Coordinates of C-alpha atoms in Angstrom, one line a residue:
Chain A
M540 CA 10.3 -73.4 27.1
D541 CA 7.3 -71.6 29.4
I542 CA 6.8 -68.0 28.6
E543 CA 8.8 -66.9 32.3
T544 CA 11.8 -68.4 31.1
K545 CA 12.0 -66.9 27.4
K546 CA 11.2 -63.4 28.9
Q547 CA 13.6 -64.1 31.1
K548 CA 16.2 -65.3 28.3
A549 CA 15.4 -61.8 25.7
T550 CA 15.9 -59.9 28.5
T551 CA 19.2 -61.3 29.1
W552 CA 20.4 -60.7 26.0
F553 CA 18.9 -57.2 25.5
T554 CA 21.4 -56.5 29.0
E555 CA 23.7 -58.5 26.9
I556 CA 24.4 -56.6 23.6
R557 CA 23.5 -53.8 24.6
N558 CA 27.0 -53.8 26.7
Q559 CA 28.4 -54.9 24.1
I560 CA 27.4 -52.5 22.0
C561 CA 29.2 -50.0 24.6
T562 CA 31.8 -51.7 25.4
E563 CA 32.2 -51.2 21.2
F564 CA 31.2 -47.0 20.6
E565 CA 33.3 -46.0 23.8
S566 CA 35.9 -48.3 22.0
I567 CA 36.3 -46.9 19.1
E568 CA 35.4 -43.3 21.2
P569 CA 39.1 -41.2 21.5
S570 CA 37.5 -38.0 23.4
G571 CA 37.5 -40.5 27.3
A572 CA 33.6 -40.0 26.5
C573 CA 31.5 -42.9 28.6
F574 CA 28.4 -43.6 28.2
E575 CA 26.1 -42.3 31.1
R576 CA 24.0 -44.9 32.6
T577 CA 19.9 -43.6 34.2
P578 CA 18.4 -45.9 35.0
W579 CA 14.2 -45.5 35.7
N580 CA 12.0 -47.7 37.1
R581 CA 7.5 -47.4 36.7
G582 CA 7.2 -49.2 40.5
E583 CA 4.1 -51.9 40.2
D584 CA 0.9 -48.9 40.1
D585 CA -1.9 -49.8 38.9
T586 CA -3.8 -46.6 38.2
P587 CA -3.6 -45.9 34.0
N588 CA -1.8 -42.3 32.6
E589 CA -3.0 -40.7 30.8
S590 CA -3.6 -42.4 28.0
G591 CA -4.9 -44.7 29.8
S592 CA -3.4 -47.5 29.8
I593 CA -1.7 -49.2 32.7
L594 CA 3.0 -49.1 32.2
K595 CA 5.4 -50.6 34.9
G596 CA 8.7 -52.1 35.3
G597 CA 11.9 -49.3 33.9
G598 CA 14.4 -49.7 32.4
E599 CA 17.2 -47.9 31.8
M600 CA 19.6 -45.6 29.5
S601 CA 22.9 -45.4 28.1
L602 CA 23.5 -42.2 26.5
M603 CA 26.8 -40.4 25.5
H604 CA 28.5 -37.6 24.1
G605 CA 31.7 -37.5 22.6
E606 CA 33.6 -36.7 20.1
I607 CA 33.2 -39.2 17.0
F608 CA 29.6 -39.8 18.4
E609 CA 28.2 -36.7 18.9
K610 CA 25.0 -37.8 20.4
V611 CA 23.8 -41.9 21.4
G612 CA 22.1 -43.0 23.0
V613 CA 20.8 -47.4 24.0
N614 CA 18.8 -48.1 25.6
I615 CA 17.2 -51.7 27.2
S616 CA 13.7 -51.5 28.6
T617 CA 11.3 -54.1 30.7
V618 CA 7.6 -52.7 31.0
H619 CA 4.5 -54.6 31.8
G620 CA 1.1 -53.2 32.1
T621 CA -2.1 -53.1 30.3
F622 CA -2.9 -51.5 27.1
S623 CA -6.0 -48.5 26.7
E624 CA -8.9 -50.0 25.1
E625 CA -8.8 -48.0 22.1
F626 CA -4.2 -49.3 21.5
R627 CA -5.5 -52.3 22.0
S628 CA -7.3 -53.1 19.0
K629 CA -4.0 -52.2 17.3
I630 CA -1.3 -54.8 18.8
P631 CA -2.2 -58.2 17.9
G632 CA -3.0 -60.3 20.3
A633 CA -4.1 -57.9 22.8
Q634 CA -8.2 -57.8 22.5
E635 CA -7.2 -61.3 23.6
S636 CA -5.5 -60.6 27.2
N637 CA -7.8 -58.2 28.0
G638 CA -5.1 -54.9 27.3
N639 CA -2.4 -57.0 29.0
F640 CA 1.7 -57.5 27.5
W641 CA 5.1 -57.9 27.9
A642 CA 7.3 -56.0 26.4
S643 CA 11.2 -55.6 26.4
G644 CA 14.2 -54.7 24.2
V645 CA 16.7 -53.1 22.5
S646 CA 16.8 -49.0 21.1
L647 CA 19.6 -47.7 19.2
V648 CA 19.9 -43.9 17.3
A649 CA 23.1 -42.6 16.6
H650 CA 24.1 -39.2 15.4
M651 CA 27.6 -38.4 14.2
K652 CA 30.2 -35.6 14.3
N653 CA 30.9 -36.0 11.0
P654 CA 28.8 -35.4 8.7
F655 CA 30.9 -38.4 6.7
V656 CA 30.0 -40.6 9.2
P657 CA 26.6 -42.4 9.0
A658 CA 23.9 -41.5 11.1
I659 CA 22.3 -45.5 12.6
H660 CA 19.2 -47.0 14.4
M661 CA 19.2 -50.8 15.6
N662 CA 16.4 -51.9 18.1
T663 CA 15.2 -55.1 18.6
R664 CA 12.8 -56.1 21.3
M665 CA 10.1 -59.1 22.3
I666 CA 6.8 -59.1 22.8
V667 CA 4.2 -60.9 24.6
T668 CA -0.8 -60.4 24.5
S669 CA -1.8 -62.9 24.4
E670 CA 1.3 -64.0 21.0
C671 CA 5.0 -63.4 22.2
W672 CA 6.9 -62.1 18.8
F673 CA 10.2 -60.2 18.1
G674 CA 10.4 -57.1 15.9
G675 CA 13.5 -55.2 14.7
G676 CA 15.8 -54.1 12.5
A677 CA 18.1 -51.6 11.5
D678 CA 19.0 -48.8 9.8
L679 CA 21.4 -46.4 8.1
T680 CA 21.3 -42.4 7.1
P681 CA 24.0 -41.2 5.6
T682 CA 24.6 -37.1 5.1
F683 CA 26.7 -38.7 1.7
E684 CA 26.6 -41.7 0.5
F685 CA 29.6 -44.0 -0.3
E686 CA 27.7 -46.3 -2.2
E687 CA 30.7 -49.0 -0.8
D688 CA 29.1 -48.7 2.7
T689 CA 26.5 -49.0 1.3
A690 CA 26.9 -52.1 -0.2
D691 CA 28.3 -53.2 2.8
F692 CA 26.5 -52.8 5.7
H693 CA 23.3 -54.8 3.1
A694 CA 25.7 -57.5 2.7
S695 CA 26.4 -57.9 5.7
F696 CA 22.2 -57.7 7.0
K697 CA 21.8 -60.1 3.6
E698 CA 24.2 -63.0 5.2
C699 CA 23.3 -62.5 8.6
C700 CA 19.2 -63.1 7.2
D701 CA 20.8 -66.2 5.1
R702 CA 22.2 -68.0 7.6
H703 CA 18.2 -67.8 9.5
D704 CA 16.1 -68.2 6.6
P705 CA 16.5 -67.8 3.0
N706 CA 13.0 -65.7 2.6
Y707 CA 13.7 -63.4 5.4
Y708 CA 16.0 -60.9 2.9
L709 CA 14.4 -59.3 0.7
K710 CA 11.5 -58.8 2.9
F711 CA 12.6 -57.8 5.6
K712 CA 15.0 -55.1 3.1
E713 CA 11.0 -54.9 1.2
W714 CA 9.6 -53.7 3.9
C715 CA 12.3 -51.0 5.5
D716 CA 12.5 -49.6 2.8
R717 CA 8.6 -49.2 3.0
Y718 CA 8.8 -48.5 6.5
F719 CA 11.5 -45.5 6.5
F720 CA 10.3 -43.8 4.1
L721 CA 8.6 -39.8 4.5
P722 CA 5.8 -39.4 2.5
H723 CA 5.4 -35.4 2.9
R724 CA 9.0 -35.4 1.1
N725 CA 8.1 -38.0 -1.2
E726 CA 12.6 -39.1 -0.3
A727 CA 14.0 -42.3 1.4
R728 CA 15.0 -41.6 5.7
G729 CA 17.9 -43.1 4.0
I730 CA 19.4 -46.4 2.1
G731 CA 17.4 -49.3 4.7
G732 CA 18.5 -51.9 6.2
I733 CA 16.1 -54.3 7.5
F734 CA 12.3 -54.5 9.1
Y735 CA 11.1 -56.8 10.5
D736 CA 7.7 -57.1 12.8
N737 CA 5.5 -59.8 14.5
L738 CA 7.7 -62.8 13.6
K739 CA 6.2 -65.3 15.0
T740 CA 7.0 -69.0 14.0
D741 CA 9.6 -70.7 16.5
W742 CA 10.7 -68.9 19.4
D743 CA 14.0 -70.8 19.0
K744 CA 14.3 -69.6 15.6
N745 CA 13.1 -66.2 15.9
F746 CA 15.0 -65.6 18.7
A747 CA 18.5 -66.6 17.7
F748 CA 17.6 -64.3 14.5
T749 CA 17.2 -61.1 16.5
Q750 CA 20.2 -61.4 18.1
D751 CA 22.2 -62.5 15.4
V752 CA 20.3 -58.6 13.7
G753 CA 22.5 -57.6 17.5
T754 CA 25.1 -59.0 16.5
S755 CA 26.1 -58.1 13.3
F756 CA 24.7 -54.7 13.9
N757 CA 27.6 -54.6 15.9
K758 CA 29.9 -55.2 13.7
I759 CA 29.3 -53.3 10.5
F760 CA 27.7 -49.8 11.5
P761 CA 31.4 -49.5 14.2
A762 CA 34.2 -50.5 11.1
L763 CA 31.7 -47.9 8.8
V764 CA 32.6 -45.2 11.9
R765 CA 35.9 -46.8 11.7
R766 CA 36.2 -46.2 8.0
R767 CA 34.4 -43.0 7.4
M768 CA 35.5 -40.9 10.8
D769 CA 39.1 -39.4 9.7
H770 CA 37.7 -38.0 6.7
D771 CA 38.0 -34.0 6.5
W772 CA 35.2 -31.9 7.4
S773 CA 33.9 -28.2 5.8
E774 CA 31.0 -26.6 8.3
S775 CA 28.6 -26.4 5.5
E776 CA 28.9 -30.0 5.4
K777 CA 27.7 -29.9 8.4
D778 CA 24.7 -28.1 7.9
V779 CA 24.0 -31.0 5.1
Q780 CA 24.4 -33.1 8.1
R781 CA 21.4 -31.1 9.7
I782 CA 19.0 -29.9 7.6
K783 CA 19.4 -34.1 6.6
R784 CA 19.1 -34.2 10.8
G785 CA 16.1 -31.6 10.6
R786 CA 14.1 -34.5 8.2
Y787 CA 15.2 -37.7 10.3
V788 CA 13.0 -35.2 13.4
E789 CA 10.2 -35.6 10.9
F790 CA 10.1 -39.6 10.2
N791 CA 10.3 -40.0 13.3
L792 CA 8.3 -38.0 15.2
L793 CA 5.0 -37.7 12.1
Y794 CA 4.9 -41.6 11.4
D795 CA 7.7 -44.2 13.9
R796 CA 5.6 -46.3 15.4
G797 CA 7.4 -46.9 18.3
T798 CA 8.3 -43.4 19.1
Q799 CA 3.7 -42.8 19.0
F800 CA 3.5 -46.2 21.0
G801 CA 5.6 -45.3 23.2
L802 CA 4.7 -41.7 23.8
K803 CA 0.9 -42.4 23.5
T804 CA 1.4 -45.2 26.1
G805 CA 3.1 -42.7 28.8
G806 CA 6.2 -44.2 28.4
N807 CA 9.6 -42.7 29.6
T808 CA 9.5 -39.4 27.2
E809 CA 13.2 -39.4 28.2
A810 CA 14.4 -42.5 26.5
I811 CA 11.6 -42.1 23.8
L812 CA 13.3 -38.8 22.0
M813 CA 16.9 -39.7 23.0
S814 CA 16.7 -40.6 19.3
M815 CA 16.0 -36.5 19.0
P816 CA 19.2 -35.2 16.9
P817 CA 21.7 -32.9 19.0
E818 CA 21.7 -30.6 16.2
A819 CA 18.7 -29.7 13.3
K820 CA 17.7 -27.4 11.1
W821 CA 15.2 -26.3 8.9
V822 CA 15.9 -23.7 6.1
Chain B
M845 CA -24.2 -12.1 1.4
D846 CA -23.6 -15.2 -1.1
I847 CA -21.2 -17.7 0.2
E848 CA -18.6 -16.6 -3.4
T849 CA -19.1 -12.9 -2.3
K850 CA -17.4 -14.5 2.0
K851 CA -15.1 -16.7 -0.2
Q852 CA -13.6 -13.4 -1.9
K853 CA -13.9 -11.0 0.6
A854 CA -11.7 -13.5 3.2
T855 CA -9.2 -14.0 0.8
T856 CA -9.2 -10.6 -0.2
W857 CA -8.5 -10.1 3.4
F858 CA -5.6 -12.5 4.2
T859 CA -3.8 -11.5 1.5
E860 CA -4.2 -7.6 3.2
I861 CA -3.5 -8.8 6.3
R862 CA -0.5 -10.9 5.0
N863 CA 0.9 -7.9 3.2
Q864 CA 1.1 -5.3 6.6
I865 CA 2.3 -7.6 8.4
C866 CA 5.4 -8.0 5.9
T867 CA 5.7 -4.8 5.3
E868 CA 5.4 -4.6 9.6
F869 CA 8.4 -7.1 9.7
E870 CA 10.1 -6.0 7.3
S871 CA 11.0 -2.0 8.5
I872 CA 11.7 -3.9 12.6
E873 CA 14.7 -5.6 10.3
P874 CA 18.0 -3.7 9.8
S875 CA 19.8 -6.1 8.1
G876 CA 17.7 -4.9 4.2
A877 CA 16.6 -8.3 4.0
C878 CA 12.9 -8.3 2.1
F879 CA 10.7 -11.4 2.7
E880 CA 10.9 -14.0 -0.9
R881 CA 8.0 -15.3 -2.0
T882 CA 6.6 -17.9 -3.5
P883 CA 4.0 -18.7 -5.4
W884 CA 2.1 -22.3 -5.4
N885 CA -0.4 -23.9 -7.2
R886 CA -1.4 -27.3 -7.8
G887 CA -4.0 -26.5 -10.8
E888 CA -7.9 -27.7 -10.9
D889 CA -6.3 -31.2 -11.6
D890 CA -9.5 -34.0 -10.1
T891 CA -6.2 -36.7 -9.4
P892 CA -6.5 -37.8 -5.7
N893 CA -2.9 -38.0 -4.0
E894 CA -1.6 -40.1 -1.9
S895 CA -4.1 -39.6 0.7
G896 CA -6.8 -40.0 -1.5
S897 CA -7.7 -36.4 -1.3
I898 CA -8.0 -33.6 -3.6
L899 CA -6.4 -30.7 -3.4
K900 CA -6.3 -27.6 -5.7
G901 CA -5.7 -24.0 -6.5
G902 CA -2.3 -22.7 -4.5
G903 CA -1.2 -19.8 -2.4
E904 CA 2.0 -17.6 -1.6
M905 CA 5.2 -18.0 0.4
S906 CA 6.6 -15.2 2.2
L907 CA 10.2 -15.6 4.2
M908 CA 13.0 -13.8 5.8
H909 CA 16.5 -14.6 6.9
G910 CA 17.1 -11.6 8.5
E911 CA 19.5 -10.4 11.7
I912 CA 15.7 -9.5 13.7
F913 CA 13.8 -12.1 12.3
E914 CA 16.5 -15.6 12.4
K915 CA 13.4 -17.3 10.1
V916 CA 10.2 -15.5 9.9
G917 CA 8.3 -17.8 6.9
V918 CA 3.9 -15.9 5.8
N919 CA 1.7 -17.6 3.9
I920 CA -1.5 -17.3 2.5
S921 CA -3.4 -20.2 0.3
T922 CA -6.8 -20.8 -0.8
V923 CA -7.2 -24.7 -2.0
H924 CA -10.6 -26.9 -2.6
G925 CA -11.5 -30.5 -3.0
T926 CA -12.5 -33.2 -1.6
F927 CA -11.4 -35.2 1.2
S928 CA -10.2 -38.7 0.9
E929 CA -13.5 -40.5 2.9
E930 CA -11.7 -41.4 6.0
F931 CA -10.5 -37.9 6.3
R932 CA -13.9 -36.4 6.0
S933 CA -15.5 -38.3 9.2
K934 CA -13.4 -35.8 10.7
I935 CA -14.2 -32.0 9.8
P936 CA -17.8 -30.6 10.8
G937 CA -20.4 -30.6 7.0
A938 CA -17.5 -32.3 5.5
Q939 CA -19.2 -36.1 4.9
E940 CA -22.7 -34.1 3.8
S941 CA -20.7 -32.1 1.4
N942 CA -19.7 -35.2 0.0
G943 CA -16.2 -34.3 0.6
N944 CA -16.2 -31.1 -0.4
F945 CA -14.4 -27.8 0.8
W946 CA -12.6 -25.1 0.6
A947 CA -10.5 -23.0 2.5
S948 CA -8.5 -19.9 2.9
G949 CA -6.6 -19.1 4.9
V950 CA -2.8 -17.3 6.6
S951 CA 0.1 -18.9 8.5
L952 CA 2.9 -17.3 10.2
V953 CA 5.4 -18.2 12.5
A954 CA 8.6 -16.6 13.4
H955 CA 11.9 -17.6 14.9
M956 CA 13.9 -14.9 16.1
K957 CA 17.6 -14.5 16.4
N958 CA 17.5 -12.4 19.8
P959 CA 16.9 -15.2 22.2
F960 CA 15.5 -12.8 24.6
V961 CA 12.9 -11.9 21.7
P962 CA 9.6 -14.7 22.0
A963 CA 8.4 -16.8 19.3
I964 CA 4.6 -16.4 17.3
H965 CA 2.9 -17.9 16.0
M966 CA -0.6 -15.9 14.4
N967 CA -2.9 -18.2 12.2
T968 CA -7.0 -17.3 11.0
R969 CA -8.5 -19.3 8.2
M970 CA -11.9 -19.4 6.6
I971 CA -13.9 -23.2 5.6
V972 CA -16.2 -24.1 3.8
T973 CA -17.7 -27.4 3.9
S974 CA -21.8 -27.7 4.0
E975 CA -20.8 -25.3 6.9
C976 CA -19.2 -22.7 6.7
W977 CA -16.7 -21.1 10.0
F978 CA -13.8 -19.8 10.7
G979 CA -10.8 -20.3 13.0
G980 CA -7.6 -19.2 14.1
G981 CA -5.7 -17.5 17.3
A982 CA -2.0 -16.3 18.1
D983 CA 0.2 -17.5 20.5
L984 CA 3.7 -16.8 22.4
T985 CA 6.8 -19.0 23.2
P986 CA 9.2 -16.9 25.3
T987 CA 12.6 -18.6 26.1
F988 CA 13.2 -16.0 28.9
E989 CA 9.9 -15.1 30.4
F990 CA 9.1 -11.3 30.6
E991 CA 5.9 -10.7 32.5
E992 CA 5.2 -7.5 31.6
D993 CA 5.5 -9.0 27.9
T994 CA 3.4 -12.0 28.6
A995 CA 0.7 -9.2 30.0
D996 CA 0.7 -7.0 26.8
F997 CA 0.5 -10.0 25.0
H998 CA -2.4 -11.4 26.8
A999 CA -4.0 -8.1 27.6
S1000 CA -3.7 -7.6 24.1
F1001 CA -6.0 -10.0 23.1
K1002 CA -8.0 -9.8 25.7
E1003 CA -9.3 -6.2 25.1
C1004 CA -9.6 -7.9 20.4
C1005 CA -12.2 -10.1 22.2
D1006 CA -13.6 -7.5 24.3
R1007 CA -14.0 -5.8 21.4
H1008 CA -16.6 -8.6 19.3
D1009 CA -18.2 -10.8 22.6
P1010 CA -17.5 -10.5 26.0
N1011 CA -17.8 -14.8 26.1
Y1012 CA -15.0 -15.6 23.8
Y1013 CA -11.3 -13.9 26.1
L1014 CA -11.9 -16.0 28.6
K1015 CA -13.7 -19.7 26.4
F1016 CA -10.6 -18.7 23.8
K1017 CA -7.6 -18.4 26.3
E1018 CA -8.7 -21.8 27.8
W1019 CA -9.1 -23.5 24.8
C1020 CA -5.3 -22.1 23.4
D1021 CA -3.9 -23.2 26.4
R1022 CA -5.8 -27.1 26.8
Y1023 CA -4.5 -26.2 22.8
F1024 CA -0.2 -25.3 22.4
F1025 CA 0.5 -28.3 25.6
L1026 CA 2.3 -30.8 25.3
P1027 CA 1.7 -34.0 26.9
H1028 CA 4.6 -36.8 26.6
R1029 CA 6.7 -33.5 28.9
N1030 CA 3.6 -31.9 30.5
E1031 CA 4.4 -28.6 29.5
A1032 CA 2.8 -25.6 27.7
R1033 CA 4.8 -25.0 24.7
G1034 CA 4.5 -21.3 25.7
I1035 CA 2.6 -18.6 27.3
G1036 CA -0.8 -18.9 25.2
G1037 CA -3.0 -16.1 23.8
I1038 CA -6.1 -17.5 22.0
F1039 CA -7.2 -19.9 19.9
Y1040 CA -10.3 -20.3 18.4
D1041 CA -12.7 -22.6 15.6
N1042 CA -15.5 -23.6 14.4
L1043 CA -16.6 -19.9 14.3
K1044 CA -19.9 -19.4 12.4
T1045 CA -22.8 -17.7 15.0
D1046 CA -22.4 -14.8 12.4
W1047 CA -21.0 -14.1 9.2
D1048 CA -19.8 -10.6 9.4
K1049 CA -19.8 -10.5 12.9
N1050 CA -17.2 -14.2 13.0
F1051 CA -14.6 -12.2 10.0
A1052 CA -14.8 -9.1 12.0
F1053 CA -13.4 -10.7 15.0
T1054 CA -11.3 -12.8 12.6
Q1055 CA -9.8 -9.2 10.9
D1056 CA -9.9 -7.9 14.4
V1057 CA -6.9 -11.1 15.1
G1058 CA -4.5 -9.8 13.0
T1059 CA -5.1 -6.6 13.4
S1060 CA -3.9 -7.2 16.9
F1061 CA -1.4 -9.4 16.4
N1062 CA 0.4 -7.1 14.0
K1063 CA 0.0 -4.6 17.3
I1064 CA 1.7 -6.6 19.9
F1065 CA 4.1 -8.4 18.2
P1066 CA 6.1 -5.8 16.6
A1067 CA 5.6 -3.6 19.3
L1068 CA 7.4 -7.0 22.5
V1069 CA 10.0 -7.5 19.2
R1070 CA 11.1 -3.3 19.4
R1071 CA 10.8 -3.8 23.1
R1072 CA 13.8 -6.9 23.5
M1073 CA 15.3 -6.8 19.9
D1074 CA 18.5 -4.6 21.7
H1075 CA 18.6 -7.1 24.6
D1076 CA 22.0 -8.6 25.3
W1077 CA 22.6 -12.2 24.9
S1078 CA 25.1 -15.5 24.8
E1079 CA 25.8 -18.6 23.3
S1080 CA 24.9 -20.0 26.0
E1081 CA 21.1 -17.8 25.7
K1082 CA 21.0 -19.1 22.1
D1083 CA 21.3 -22.7 23.3
V1084 CA 18.1 -22.4 25.9
Q1085 CA 16.5 -21.1 22.6
R1086 CA 17.2 -24.1 20.8
I1087 CA 16.7 -26.0 23.6
K1088 CA 13.2 -24.8 23.3
R1089 CA 12.9 -25.0 19.6
G1090 CA 13.4 -28.5 19.5
R1091 CA 10.1 -28.0 22.0
Y1092 CA 7.7 -25.7 19.0
V1093 CA 9.4 -29.2 16.6
E1094 CA 8.1 -32.0 19.3
F1095 CA 4.1 -30.1 19.1
N1096 CA 4.2 -29.2 15.1
L1097 CA 4.8 -32.5 14.6
L1098 CA 3.2 -34.9 16.7
Y1099 CA 0.0 -32.7 17.8
D1100 CA -0.5 -29.5 16.0
R1101 CA -3.8 -29.9 13.5
G1102 CA -3.0 -27.6 10.9
T1103 CA 0.6 -29.5 10.0
Q1104 CA -1.3 -33.3 10.6
F1105 CA -4.4 -32.1 8.8
G1106 CA -1.9 -30.2 5.6
L1107 CA 0.8 -33.7 5.3
K1108 CA -1.9 -35.4 5.4
T1109 CA -4.5 -34.0 2.2
G1110 CA -1.4 -34.0 0.4
G1111 CA -0.9 -30.1 1.5
N1112 CA 2.5 -28.2 0.3
T1113 CA 4.8 -28.9 2.7
E1114 CA 7.6 -26.7 2.2
A1115 CA 4.3 -24.4 2.5
I1116 CA 3.2 -26.8 6.1
L1117 CA 6.7 -27.0 7.4
M1118 CA 7.9 -23.8 6.8
S1119 CA 6.7 -23.6 10.9
M1120 CA 9.7 -25.5 11.7
P1121 CA 12.6 -22.9 13.1
P1122 CA 16.8 -22.4 11.6
E1123 CA 17.5 -24.0 14.2
A1124 CA 17.0 -26.3 16.9
K1125 CA 19.0 -29.0 19.9
W1126 CA 18.0 -32.1 22.0
V1127 CA 20.1 -32.2 25.0

């Protein structure tokens, strides 16, 4: 399959899973709230931005504020351009491509009204430089952990991984634990999940896995939401959630590579920071 | 004057201005709330921390939650140790000192209950590697700007600068505007003030200026607080302030060198992140 066909297949998938997820989330949300979609496009301007990179293409933000989903953003984007000299040394194959890159993906963060419903992050992407790979994952951030939910979440992604490669799960679970960690707090962001990157063994196989990550996510997370969304909660429990969200903010702004990558290549700030919680507190 | 005497004089001053500021803030606060002081000490352990640096010494956090001061933290610290190899290339004179450093300072951030009272940041410090210098400044972040307050704040620091060097004000004001800027938002953090660093022309002169920055701050900011603290405000105006505070969080975690420096050298997380607002929002 030629690279342009691969790009198109991946992009089509990211749009499709975005649609499936938004439909599923809207079906859970009783308030009648819907995702509001905002497309954005940088056009084909070859002028380097302030970061020294050239960024072209665009995407679509989907944002919903509801009774169950206090704030959920689902973004898709397909961008291409040229990384700045400084940046290309950090990306596989970007020196060899003279900084040229193409990237497409779907990214999602949900902050839930009920503090007993966990926050979730899911992201999958395909990147092309002189190399071509997939990356992504999903991780769960409960404020109050239910062992049953943690077990079911991990089991779901273990099954997903095991359908594709017996070595994936342990590797990607450990990678997730390593990645979503706040060293300055010496604490994990949440209870983990899976994280993978630079996956380029076989395009068809890697694409099928990436699709399965999205599909698995769209089964297990809605199930957990439905399980906990009617749990009673008090304002003091809500405050514990707001404090936990402060840690989420710290992680995303201090350490998250996607956030830093996006902001430093002149990406769409509004889309990148859609991951920020609606409210956060610090003592 | 030998370096040990200089260190002692600076440290004594940072404690003294801390005391003056806390007394002044408590005198404004009608709720009877007081600063709660928490000393911390790393001892003299020569084991490198996770960042590869050795950090010894300690400090004292002062934290007050009141009716006027929703959250205000005033920290002093006097630390010393050895920067990691990676870090020392970024600090003047740290290669020449084999990474050894000494640093003492006072740092303050106040987030105010009333959205018509501006947030404030003030910090002054003395650093010793193979070189010895002062740095610091103060900058104001109103949610709703009053031209009169902005003018008075700037005038106060212009007078302060002009008492020491006719070239300081323009240079330090522009430095402040450049520094407290969020490129990803293309917006300033606030209305600026002054920012200076690596000031090492003449120790006595530089120390006198640093003292004056603290003293000037402790006159003008309390005056602005008293001027606006009885202003009527509504929940919707409070929400505008919470959004503005979100930008403050973004700046501090994405760009602030003091925050990054502190967290990456294994500093006291609680003291460093005392700058975080009590509540923030993102749309």
